[in-house]
Coordinates of C-alpha atoms in Angstrom, one line a residue:
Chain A
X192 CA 81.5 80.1 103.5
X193 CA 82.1 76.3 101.9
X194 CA 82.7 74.7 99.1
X195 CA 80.2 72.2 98.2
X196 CA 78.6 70.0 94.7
X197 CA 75.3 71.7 94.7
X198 CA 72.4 70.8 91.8
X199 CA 70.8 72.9 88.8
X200 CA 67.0 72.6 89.6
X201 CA 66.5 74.7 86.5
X202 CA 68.5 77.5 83.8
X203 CA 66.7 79.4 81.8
X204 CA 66.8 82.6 79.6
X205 CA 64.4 85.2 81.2
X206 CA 65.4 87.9 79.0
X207 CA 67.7 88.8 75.7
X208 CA 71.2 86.8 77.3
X209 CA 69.6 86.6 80.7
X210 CA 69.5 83.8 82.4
X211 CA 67.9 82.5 85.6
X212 CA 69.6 79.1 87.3
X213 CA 68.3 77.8 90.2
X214 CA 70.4 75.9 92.7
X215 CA 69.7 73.6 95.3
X216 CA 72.5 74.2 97.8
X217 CA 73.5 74.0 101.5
X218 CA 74.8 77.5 101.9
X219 CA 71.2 79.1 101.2
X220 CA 71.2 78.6 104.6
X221 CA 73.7 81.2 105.2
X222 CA 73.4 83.3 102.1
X223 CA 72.7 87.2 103.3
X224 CA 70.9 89.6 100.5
X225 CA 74.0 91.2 98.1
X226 CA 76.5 88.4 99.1
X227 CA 77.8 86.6 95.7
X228 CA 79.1 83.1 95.4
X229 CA 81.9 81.9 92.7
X230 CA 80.9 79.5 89.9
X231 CA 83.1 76.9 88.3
X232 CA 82.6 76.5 84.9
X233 CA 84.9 73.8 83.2
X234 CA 86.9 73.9 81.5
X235 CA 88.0 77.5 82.2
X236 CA 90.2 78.1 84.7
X237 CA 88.7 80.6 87.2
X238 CA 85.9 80.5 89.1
X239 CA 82.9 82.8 88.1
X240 CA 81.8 85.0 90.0
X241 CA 77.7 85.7 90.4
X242 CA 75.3 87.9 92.8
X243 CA 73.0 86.0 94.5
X244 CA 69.2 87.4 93.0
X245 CA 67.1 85.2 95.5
X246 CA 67.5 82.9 98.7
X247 CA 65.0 80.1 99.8
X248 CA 64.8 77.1 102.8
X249 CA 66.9 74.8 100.4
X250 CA 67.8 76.9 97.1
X251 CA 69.3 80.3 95.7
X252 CA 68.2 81.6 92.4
X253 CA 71.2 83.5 90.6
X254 CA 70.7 85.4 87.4
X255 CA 73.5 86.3 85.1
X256 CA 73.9 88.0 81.4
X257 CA 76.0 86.4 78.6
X258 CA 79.0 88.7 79.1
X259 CA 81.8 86.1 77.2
X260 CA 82.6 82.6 77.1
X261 CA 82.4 81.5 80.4
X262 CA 79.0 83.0 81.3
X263 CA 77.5 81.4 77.5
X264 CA 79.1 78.1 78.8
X265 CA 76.4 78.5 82.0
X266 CA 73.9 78.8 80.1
X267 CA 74.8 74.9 79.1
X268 CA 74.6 73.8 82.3
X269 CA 72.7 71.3 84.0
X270 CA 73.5 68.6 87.1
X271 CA 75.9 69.5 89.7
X272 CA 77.3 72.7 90.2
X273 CA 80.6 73.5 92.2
X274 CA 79.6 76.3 93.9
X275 CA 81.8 78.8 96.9
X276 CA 80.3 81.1 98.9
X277 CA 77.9 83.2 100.4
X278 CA 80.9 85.5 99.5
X279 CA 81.0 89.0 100.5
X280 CA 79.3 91.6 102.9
X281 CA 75.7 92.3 100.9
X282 CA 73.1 94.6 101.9
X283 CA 72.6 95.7 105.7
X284 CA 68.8 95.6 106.5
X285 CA 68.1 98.4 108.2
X286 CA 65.3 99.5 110.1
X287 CA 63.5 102.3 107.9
X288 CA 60.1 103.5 106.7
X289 CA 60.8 103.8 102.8
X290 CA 63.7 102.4 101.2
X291 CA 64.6 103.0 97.5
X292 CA 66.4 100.0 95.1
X293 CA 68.3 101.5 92.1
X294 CA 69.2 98.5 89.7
X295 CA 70.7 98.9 86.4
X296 CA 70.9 95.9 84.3
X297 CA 72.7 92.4 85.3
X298 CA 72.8 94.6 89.0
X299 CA 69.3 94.3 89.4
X300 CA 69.4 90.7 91.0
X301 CA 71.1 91.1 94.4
X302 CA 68.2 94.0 94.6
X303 CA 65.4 91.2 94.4
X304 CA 66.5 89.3 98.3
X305 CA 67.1 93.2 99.7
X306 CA 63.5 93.7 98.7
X307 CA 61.8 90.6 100.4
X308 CA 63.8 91.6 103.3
X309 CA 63.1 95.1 103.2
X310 CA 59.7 94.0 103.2
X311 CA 59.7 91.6 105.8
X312 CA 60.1 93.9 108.2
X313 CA 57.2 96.2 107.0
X314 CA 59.2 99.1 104.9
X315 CA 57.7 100.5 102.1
X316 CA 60.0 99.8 98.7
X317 CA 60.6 101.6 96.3
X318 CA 62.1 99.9 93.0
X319 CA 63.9 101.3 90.3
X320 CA 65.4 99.7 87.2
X321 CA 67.1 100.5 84.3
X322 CA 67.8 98.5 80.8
X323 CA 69.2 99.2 77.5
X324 CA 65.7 98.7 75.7
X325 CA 62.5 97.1 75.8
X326 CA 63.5 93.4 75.1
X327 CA 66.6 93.7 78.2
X328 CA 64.1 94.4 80.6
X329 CA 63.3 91.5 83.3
X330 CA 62.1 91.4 86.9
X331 CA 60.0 94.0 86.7
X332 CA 56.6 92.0 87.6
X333 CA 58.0 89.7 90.1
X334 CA 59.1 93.0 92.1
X335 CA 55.6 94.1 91.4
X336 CA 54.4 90.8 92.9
X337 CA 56.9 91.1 96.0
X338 CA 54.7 94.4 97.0
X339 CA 56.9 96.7 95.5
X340 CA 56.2 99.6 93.6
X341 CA 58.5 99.5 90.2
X342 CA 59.7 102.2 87.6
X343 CA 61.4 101.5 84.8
X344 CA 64.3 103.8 82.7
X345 CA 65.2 102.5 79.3
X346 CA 68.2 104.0 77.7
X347 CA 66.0 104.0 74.1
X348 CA 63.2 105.4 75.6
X349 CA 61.4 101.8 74.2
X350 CA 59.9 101.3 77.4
X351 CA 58.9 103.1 81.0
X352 CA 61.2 106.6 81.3
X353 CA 63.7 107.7 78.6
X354 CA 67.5 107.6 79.7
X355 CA 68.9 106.7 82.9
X356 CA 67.5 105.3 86.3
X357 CA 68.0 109.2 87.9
X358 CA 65.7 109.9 85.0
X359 CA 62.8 107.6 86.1
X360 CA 63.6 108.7 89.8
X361 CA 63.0 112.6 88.9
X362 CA 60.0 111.7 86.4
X363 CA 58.6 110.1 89.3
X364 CA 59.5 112.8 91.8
X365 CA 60.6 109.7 94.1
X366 CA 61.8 111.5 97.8
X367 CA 64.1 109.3 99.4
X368 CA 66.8 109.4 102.3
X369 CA 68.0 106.1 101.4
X370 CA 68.6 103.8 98.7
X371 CA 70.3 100.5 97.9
X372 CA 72.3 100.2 94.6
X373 CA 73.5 97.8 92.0
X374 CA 74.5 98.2 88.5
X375 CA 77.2 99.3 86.3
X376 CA 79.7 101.7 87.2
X377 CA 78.2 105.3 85.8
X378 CA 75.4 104.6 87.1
X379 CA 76.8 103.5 90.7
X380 CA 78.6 107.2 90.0
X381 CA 75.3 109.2 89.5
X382 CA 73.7 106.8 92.3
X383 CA 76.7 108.4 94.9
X384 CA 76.2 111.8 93.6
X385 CA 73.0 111.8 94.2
X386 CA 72.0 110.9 97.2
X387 CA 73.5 110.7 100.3
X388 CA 72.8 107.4 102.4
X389 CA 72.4 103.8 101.8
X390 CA 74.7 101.3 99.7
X391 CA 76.0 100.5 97.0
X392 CA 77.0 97.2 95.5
X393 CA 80.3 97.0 93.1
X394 CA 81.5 94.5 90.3
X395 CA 84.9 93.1 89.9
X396 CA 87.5 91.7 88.0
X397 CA 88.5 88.6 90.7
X398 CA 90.5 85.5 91.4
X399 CA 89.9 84.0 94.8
X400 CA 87.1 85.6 96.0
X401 CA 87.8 85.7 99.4
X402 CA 90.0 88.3 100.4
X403 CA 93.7 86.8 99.9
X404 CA 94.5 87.7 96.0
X405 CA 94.5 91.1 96.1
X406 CA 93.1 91.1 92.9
X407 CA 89.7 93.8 92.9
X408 CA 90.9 96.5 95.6
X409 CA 89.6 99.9 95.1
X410 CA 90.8 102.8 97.1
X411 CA 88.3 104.3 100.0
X412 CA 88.2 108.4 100.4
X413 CA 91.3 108.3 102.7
X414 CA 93.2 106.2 100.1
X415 CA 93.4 103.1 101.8
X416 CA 92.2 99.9 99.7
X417 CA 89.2 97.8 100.2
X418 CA 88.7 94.6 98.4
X419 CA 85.7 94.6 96.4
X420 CA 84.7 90.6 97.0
X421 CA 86.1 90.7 100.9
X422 CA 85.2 94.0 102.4
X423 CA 82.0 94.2 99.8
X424 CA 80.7 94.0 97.4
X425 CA 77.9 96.3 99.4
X426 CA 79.7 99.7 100.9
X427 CA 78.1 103.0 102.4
X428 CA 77.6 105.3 100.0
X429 CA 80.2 107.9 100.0
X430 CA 82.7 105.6 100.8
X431 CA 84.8 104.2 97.9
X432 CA 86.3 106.5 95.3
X433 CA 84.2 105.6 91.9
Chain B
X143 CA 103.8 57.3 105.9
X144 CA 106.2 59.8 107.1
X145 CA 106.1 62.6 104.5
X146 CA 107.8 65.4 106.4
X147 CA 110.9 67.1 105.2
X148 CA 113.8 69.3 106.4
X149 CA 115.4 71.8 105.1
X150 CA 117.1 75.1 106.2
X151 CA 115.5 76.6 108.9
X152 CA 112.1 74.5 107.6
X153 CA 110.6 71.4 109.3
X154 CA 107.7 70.7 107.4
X155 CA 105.0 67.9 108.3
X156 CA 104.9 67.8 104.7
X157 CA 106.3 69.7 101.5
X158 CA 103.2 71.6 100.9
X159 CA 103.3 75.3 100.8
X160 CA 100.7 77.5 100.0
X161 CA 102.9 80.1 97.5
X162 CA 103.7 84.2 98.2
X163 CA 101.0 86.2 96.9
X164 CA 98.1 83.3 96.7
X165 CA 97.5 82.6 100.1
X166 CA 97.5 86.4 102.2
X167 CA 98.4 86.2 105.4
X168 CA 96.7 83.1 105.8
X169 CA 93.4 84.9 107.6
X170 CA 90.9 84.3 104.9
X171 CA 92.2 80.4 104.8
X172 CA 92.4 80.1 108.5
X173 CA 88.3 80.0 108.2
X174 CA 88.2 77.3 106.1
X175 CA 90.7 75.0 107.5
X176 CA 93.0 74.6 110.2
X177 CA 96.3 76.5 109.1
X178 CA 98.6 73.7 111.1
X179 CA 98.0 71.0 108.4
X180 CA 100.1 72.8 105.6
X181 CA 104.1 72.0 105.8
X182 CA 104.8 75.7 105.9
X183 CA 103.3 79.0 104.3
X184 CA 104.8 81.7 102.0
X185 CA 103.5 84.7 103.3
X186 CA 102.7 87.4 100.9
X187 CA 105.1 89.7 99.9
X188 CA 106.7 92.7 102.3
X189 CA 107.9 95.6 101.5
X190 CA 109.8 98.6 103.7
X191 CA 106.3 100.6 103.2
X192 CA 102.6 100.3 102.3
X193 CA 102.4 99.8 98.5
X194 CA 98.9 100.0 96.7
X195 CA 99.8 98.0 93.5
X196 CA 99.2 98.7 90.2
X197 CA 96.1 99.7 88.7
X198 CA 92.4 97.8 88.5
X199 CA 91.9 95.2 86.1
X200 CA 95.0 93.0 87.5
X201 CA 93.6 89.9 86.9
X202 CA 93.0 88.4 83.7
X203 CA 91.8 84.8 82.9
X204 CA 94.1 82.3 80.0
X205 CA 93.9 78.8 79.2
X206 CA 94.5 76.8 81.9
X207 CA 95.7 79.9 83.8
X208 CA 95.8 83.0 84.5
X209 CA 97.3 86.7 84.6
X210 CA 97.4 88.9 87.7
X211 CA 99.5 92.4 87.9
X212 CA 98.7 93.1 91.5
X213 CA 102.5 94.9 92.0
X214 CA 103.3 93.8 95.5
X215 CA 100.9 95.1 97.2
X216 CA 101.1 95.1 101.1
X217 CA 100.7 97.6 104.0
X218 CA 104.4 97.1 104.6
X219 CA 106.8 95.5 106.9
X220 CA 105.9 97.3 110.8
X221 CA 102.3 96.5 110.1
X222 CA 102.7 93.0 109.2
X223 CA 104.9 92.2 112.1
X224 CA 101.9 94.4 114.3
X225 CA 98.6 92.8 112.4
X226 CA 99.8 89.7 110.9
X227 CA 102.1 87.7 112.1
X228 CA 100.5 87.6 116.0
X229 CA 97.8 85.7 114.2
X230 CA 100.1 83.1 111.9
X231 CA 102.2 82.4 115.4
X232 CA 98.9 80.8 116.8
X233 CA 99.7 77.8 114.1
X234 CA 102.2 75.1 114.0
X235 CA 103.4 75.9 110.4
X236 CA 106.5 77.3 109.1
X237 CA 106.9 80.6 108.1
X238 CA 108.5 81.6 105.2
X239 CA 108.5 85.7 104.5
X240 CA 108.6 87.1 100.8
X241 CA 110.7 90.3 100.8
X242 CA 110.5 92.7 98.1
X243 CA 111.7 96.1 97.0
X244 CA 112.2 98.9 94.5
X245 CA 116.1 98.9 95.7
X246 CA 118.3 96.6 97.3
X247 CA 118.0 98.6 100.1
X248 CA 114.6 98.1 100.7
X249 CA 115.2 94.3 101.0
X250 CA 117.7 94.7 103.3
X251 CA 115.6 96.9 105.6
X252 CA 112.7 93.8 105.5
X253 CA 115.1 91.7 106.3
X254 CA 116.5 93.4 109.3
X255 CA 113.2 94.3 110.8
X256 CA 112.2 90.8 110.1
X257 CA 115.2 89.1 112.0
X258 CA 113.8 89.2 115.7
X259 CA 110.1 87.8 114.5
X260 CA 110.6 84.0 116.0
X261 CA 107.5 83.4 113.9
X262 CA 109.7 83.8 110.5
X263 CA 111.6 80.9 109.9
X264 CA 113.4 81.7 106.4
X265 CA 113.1 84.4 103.7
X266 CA 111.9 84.2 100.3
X267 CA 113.8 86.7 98.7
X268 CA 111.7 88.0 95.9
X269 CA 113.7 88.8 92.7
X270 CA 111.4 87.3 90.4
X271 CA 107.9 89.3 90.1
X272 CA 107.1 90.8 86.7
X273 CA 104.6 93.5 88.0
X274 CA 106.8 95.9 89.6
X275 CA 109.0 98.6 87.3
X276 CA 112.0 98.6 90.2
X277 CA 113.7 96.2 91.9
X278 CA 111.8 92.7 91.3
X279 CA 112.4 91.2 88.1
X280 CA 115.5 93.0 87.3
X281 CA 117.3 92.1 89.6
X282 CA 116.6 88.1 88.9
X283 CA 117.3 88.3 85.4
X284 CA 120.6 89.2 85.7
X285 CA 123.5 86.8 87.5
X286 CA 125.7 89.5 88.8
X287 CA 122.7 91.5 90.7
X288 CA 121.1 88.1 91.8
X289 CA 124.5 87.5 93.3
X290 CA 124.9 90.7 94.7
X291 CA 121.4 91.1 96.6
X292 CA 121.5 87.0 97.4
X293 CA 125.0 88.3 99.3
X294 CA 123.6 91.4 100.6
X295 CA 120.5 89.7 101.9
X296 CA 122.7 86.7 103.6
X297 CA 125.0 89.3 105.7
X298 CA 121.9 90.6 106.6
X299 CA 119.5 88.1 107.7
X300 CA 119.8 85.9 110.8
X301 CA 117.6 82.9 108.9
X302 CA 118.1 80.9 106.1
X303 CA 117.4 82.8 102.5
X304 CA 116.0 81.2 100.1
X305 CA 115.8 83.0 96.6
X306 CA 112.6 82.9 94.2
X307 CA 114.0 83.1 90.8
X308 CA 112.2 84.2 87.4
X309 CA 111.7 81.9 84.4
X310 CA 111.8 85.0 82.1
X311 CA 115.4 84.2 81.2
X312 CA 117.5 82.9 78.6
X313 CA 119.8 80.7 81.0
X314 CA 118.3 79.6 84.5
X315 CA 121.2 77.4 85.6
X316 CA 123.6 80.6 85.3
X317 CA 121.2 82.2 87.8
X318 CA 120.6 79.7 90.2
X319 CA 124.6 78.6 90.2
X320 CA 125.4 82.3 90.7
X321 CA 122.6 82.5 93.9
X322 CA 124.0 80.0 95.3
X323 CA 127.7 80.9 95.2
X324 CA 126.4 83.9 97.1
X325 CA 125.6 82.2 100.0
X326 CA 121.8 81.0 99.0
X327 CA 120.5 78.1 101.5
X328 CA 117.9 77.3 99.0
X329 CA 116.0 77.9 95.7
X330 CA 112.8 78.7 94.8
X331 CA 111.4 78.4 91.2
X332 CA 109.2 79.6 89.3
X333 CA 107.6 82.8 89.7
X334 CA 105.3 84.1 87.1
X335 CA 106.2 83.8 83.2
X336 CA 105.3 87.6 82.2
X337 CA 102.2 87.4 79.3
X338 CA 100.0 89.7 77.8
X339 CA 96.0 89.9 77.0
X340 CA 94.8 92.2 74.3
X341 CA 90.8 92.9 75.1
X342 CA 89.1 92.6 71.5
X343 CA 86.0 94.9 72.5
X344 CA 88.8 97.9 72.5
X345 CA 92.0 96.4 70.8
X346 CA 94.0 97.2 73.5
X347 CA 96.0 95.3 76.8
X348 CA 93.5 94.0 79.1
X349 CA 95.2 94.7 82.1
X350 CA 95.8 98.0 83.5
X351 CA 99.6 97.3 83.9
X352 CA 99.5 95.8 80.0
X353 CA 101.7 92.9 81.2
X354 CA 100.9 90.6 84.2
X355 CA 102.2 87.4 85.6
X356 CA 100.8 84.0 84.0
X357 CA 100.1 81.3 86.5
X358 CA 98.2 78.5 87.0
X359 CA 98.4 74.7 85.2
X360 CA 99.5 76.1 82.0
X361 CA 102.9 77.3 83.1
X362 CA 104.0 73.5 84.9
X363 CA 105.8 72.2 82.2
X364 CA 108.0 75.2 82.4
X365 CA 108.3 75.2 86.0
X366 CA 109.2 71.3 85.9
X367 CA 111.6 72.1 83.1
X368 CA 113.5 74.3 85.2
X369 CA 113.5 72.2 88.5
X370 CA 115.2 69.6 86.6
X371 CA 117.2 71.4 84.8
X372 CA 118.4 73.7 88.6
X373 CA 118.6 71.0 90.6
X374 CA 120.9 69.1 89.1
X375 CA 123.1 71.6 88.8
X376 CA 123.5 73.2 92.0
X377 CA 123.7 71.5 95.9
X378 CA 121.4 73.4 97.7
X379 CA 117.4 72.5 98.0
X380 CA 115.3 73.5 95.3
X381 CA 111.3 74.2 96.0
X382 CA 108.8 73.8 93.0
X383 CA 106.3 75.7 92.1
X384 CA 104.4 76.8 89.1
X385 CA 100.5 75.2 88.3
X386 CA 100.2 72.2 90.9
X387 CA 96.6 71.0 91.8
X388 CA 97.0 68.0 92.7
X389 CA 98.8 64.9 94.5
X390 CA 99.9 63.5 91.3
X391 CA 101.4 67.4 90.2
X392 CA 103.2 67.2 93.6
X393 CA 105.3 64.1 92.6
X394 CA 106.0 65.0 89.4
X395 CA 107.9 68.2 90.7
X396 CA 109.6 66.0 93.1
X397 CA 110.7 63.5 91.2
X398 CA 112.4 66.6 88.4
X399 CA 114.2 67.4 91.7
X400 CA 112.0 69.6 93.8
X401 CA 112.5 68.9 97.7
X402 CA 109.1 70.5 98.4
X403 CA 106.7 72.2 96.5
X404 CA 104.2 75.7 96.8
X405 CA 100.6 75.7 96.1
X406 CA 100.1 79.1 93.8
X407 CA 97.2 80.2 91.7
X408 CA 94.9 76.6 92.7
X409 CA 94.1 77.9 95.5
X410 CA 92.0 80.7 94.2
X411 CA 90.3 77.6 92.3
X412 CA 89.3 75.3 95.1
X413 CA 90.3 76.7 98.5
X414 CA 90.7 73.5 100.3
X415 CA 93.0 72.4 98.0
X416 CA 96.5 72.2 99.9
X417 CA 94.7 70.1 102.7
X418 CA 93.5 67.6 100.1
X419 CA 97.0 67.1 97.8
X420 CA 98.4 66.9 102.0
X421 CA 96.0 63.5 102.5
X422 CA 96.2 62.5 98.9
X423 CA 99.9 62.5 98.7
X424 CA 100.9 59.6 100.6
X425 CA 98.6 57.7 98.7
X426 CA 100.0 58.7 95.6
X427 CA 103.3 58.0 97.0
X428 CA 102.9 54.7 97.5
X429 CA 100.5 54.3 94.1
X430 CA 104.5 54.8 92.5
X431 CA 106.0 52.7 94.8
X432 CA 107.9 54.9 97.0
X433 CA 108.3 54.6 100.7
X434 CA 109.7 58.2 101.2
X435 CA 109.9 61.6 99.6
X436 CA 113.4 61.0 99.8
X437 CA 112.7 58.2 97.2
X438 CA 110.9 60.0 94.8
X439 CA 113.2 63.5 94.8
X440 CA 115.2 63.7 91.8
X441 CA 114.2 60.6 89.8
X442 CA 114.2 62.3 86.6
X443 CA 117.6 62.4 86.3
X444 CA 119.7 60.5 89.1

């Protein structure tokens, strides 16, 4: 965890309001697949925070979506960067034979690290997106060139399955024991009703960060809070209340 | 330069405070810097039992600023004195604790639990946050009950009390005058200003709570406002606080009458920020030709 002035190697849109930024940093040296780090993005006030997609010798590749002002600033961006982080608990790489990534939209990214780790250490993987339509969709042949094997849910029907990632998973008649999740919260609900081992990866409203603001607790099945950005963003599945 | 300062049952190395609410229990900042730099550290809030808080979103982002409706929450005053405060007496920092409650009992029952913890050297009684429906704010908004739980609070405690006061009323002297008649050894101001955010997607309040506390740069002219206007009207120490991030911010509440100042909302900004305004302030100091804090407190208006 530091603070530092790191540099935009390169921003780009990748899809319809997605955007790739690549940043040469000290702390990809610490970064963990599913950990985040917080963005400042003058002039606003608060710092942004942004899943890290990606994790090199020198750089980490983030990928966000236009979601208001400060994320359209970004997309301005170039230079130096005042970045915090790696943020966060991510994704646990555990030792399995088959592993199953279930993203949905702007949660897709933290998937792509868990997948060259998964892979690393010889498990087969299993990926899973889902996007609004046709034109949202992104990522899906650079998880193809990972290794992985990809199926993709549009909510249109535009593209791959029609309707939700639990669609593609049952047209494909995908078997798995365990899967690793990102994406928007009905999704992250279906994800936890469906299957019973793995993780999950939540999004928050948040201030510092870094454990002391209180500000994106969630309650865990006994009732006791967990801060999304402190004691996650990655929990067991089963273990917060959706 | 020497830039410590003393007041009641405080000997800071330097008027620097990280401010209730902002800062935890200091664990998260402990591994980024070492916690003994800061002059002293506002701990966050306690209450007589745990409290959850209000609802999810509670934070909300303004212009220069921003508004959070956490609602106090804390795991309550036995397990901070069990898990917490072990670890803040490893630092050479003063203490301050926040109290809160939904009743004036509940304050008194911090505070007496609170007493035999050497680590605490003064209480923050908190009379001032906007996010709670009980106790809190309505109880600083009003001079008779600020009197009354500032009295009940002294009898009580075994430190000095210090008393946080809201800036969500008509007449702040009144308030601060009647605090200290009660017995207050000091006086802490601002808390948050209460503000709203309407979400245009849905047309309605943004955060769960509809109204949360606004803090951060934008509210500084207020809080400097009200130091000057306090601290010349009352002879007991006044602290400052209310959108400081920076040496230059530090003075400036200083020289409206502020003895020492908390560090609030920058801190969620750039975490290392108290240890930096701590090295620049000297500087600064001297940049405006003082020698001493002493120098610089209460230029405004002496």
């Amino acid at each position: 965890m530091r603070q530092e002035i790191a540099k935009i190697l390169s921003n780009e849109e990748i899809s319809k309001d997605i955007y790739k930024m690549e940043i040469e940093c000290g702390l990809a040296q610490e970064a963990k697949p599913g950990q985040f780090i917080e963005i400042t993005v003058p002039p606003f006030f608060l710092r942004r925070p942004i899943s890290i997609s990606e994790i090199k010798e020198n750089t980490i590749v983030i990928i966000y979506k236009i979601l208001g002002e400060g994320t359209k600033k970004m997309t301005e961006m170039s230079g130096d960067l005042d970045i915090f982080g790696p943020l966060g608990h991510g994704f646990e790489i555990e030792n399995k034979d088959h592993v199953v990534l279930v993203g949905g939209g702007v949660g897709v990214p933290p998937l792509f690290q868990t997948a060259k780790e998964y892979l690393k250490n010889g498990t087969n993987v299993d990926v899973v997106l889902g996007f609004n339509d046709k034109e949202t969709i992104f990522y899906e042949e650079e998880f193809k060139a990972l290794g992985c094997h990809v199926y993709i849910a549009t909510m249109d029907g535009s593209y791959g399955s029609k309707g939700t990632v639990i669609n593609a998973i049952e047209d494909n008649q995908i078997k798995t024991d365990f899967v690793c999740s990102c994406g928007p919260l009905p999704m992250l609900k279906a994800v936890q009703n469906t299957f019973e081992a793995g993780y999950i990866s939540l999004e928050a409203r948040m201030a510092c960060g870094m454990g002391a603001c209180m500000g994106c607790v969630v309650k865990d099945q006994e009732g006791h809070s967990l801060r999304v950005c402190k004691d996650g963003p990655v929990f067991p599945i089963g273990k917060v209340v959706l | 330069m020497d830039i410590s300062v003393k007041l009641p049952g405080l000997n800071l190395k330097n008027p620097i405070i990280p401010a209730s609410g902002c800062f935890g229990f200091g664990k998260e900042f402990a591994e980024l810097y070492d916690l003994s730099l800061l002059g002293g550290i506002a701990i966050k809030s306690a209450t007589p039992k745990e409290r959850f808080g209000n609802p999810t979103p509670r934070i909300a982002e303004t212009p220069m600023g921003m508004l959070n409706a956490i609602g106090l929450q804390n795991k309550g005053v036995d397990s901070i004195i069990e898990n917490e405060l072990p670890f803040l007496a490893n630092y050479d920092t003063e203490i301050m604790a926040n109290v809160a409650g939904a009743t004036e009992e509940d304050y008194i029952e911090v505070i007496k639990k609170l007493n035999d913890q050497p680590v605490i050297k003064a209480y923050e009684l908190n009379i001032s946050c906007p996010n709670v429906k009980h106790g809190g704010i309505g109880l600083g908004t009003n001079p008779e009950l600020a009197a009354r739980i500032t009295k009940m609070a002294k009898e009580a405690a075994t430190k000095p009390v210090y008393v946080k006061l809201s800036p969500n009323v008509t007449d702040i002297v009144s308030i601060a005058k009647a605090v200290e008649e009660a017995g207050a050894d000091g006086i802490v101001l601002i808390n948050t200003l209460m503000g709203m955010r309407i979400n245009l997607k849905t047309g309605k309040p943004l955060l769960a709570n509809l109204t949360g506390g606004l803090s951060g740069p934008a509210i500084k002219p207020v809080a400097i406002r009200m130091v000057y206007q306090v601290s010349q009207s009352v002879n007991i120490p006044v602290i400052g606080v209310g959108g400081i991030t920076c040496a230059e911010d530090v003075l400036e509440f200083l020289n409206a009458g502020a003895s020492a100042v908390e560090v609030g909302a920058q801190n969620f900004v750039d975490p290392y920020v108290c240890p930096k305004i701590i090295e620049e302030l000297p500087k600064v100091l001297e940049k405006y030709g003082y020698s001493s804090i002493e120098e610089a407190v209460g230029k405004a208006w002496k």
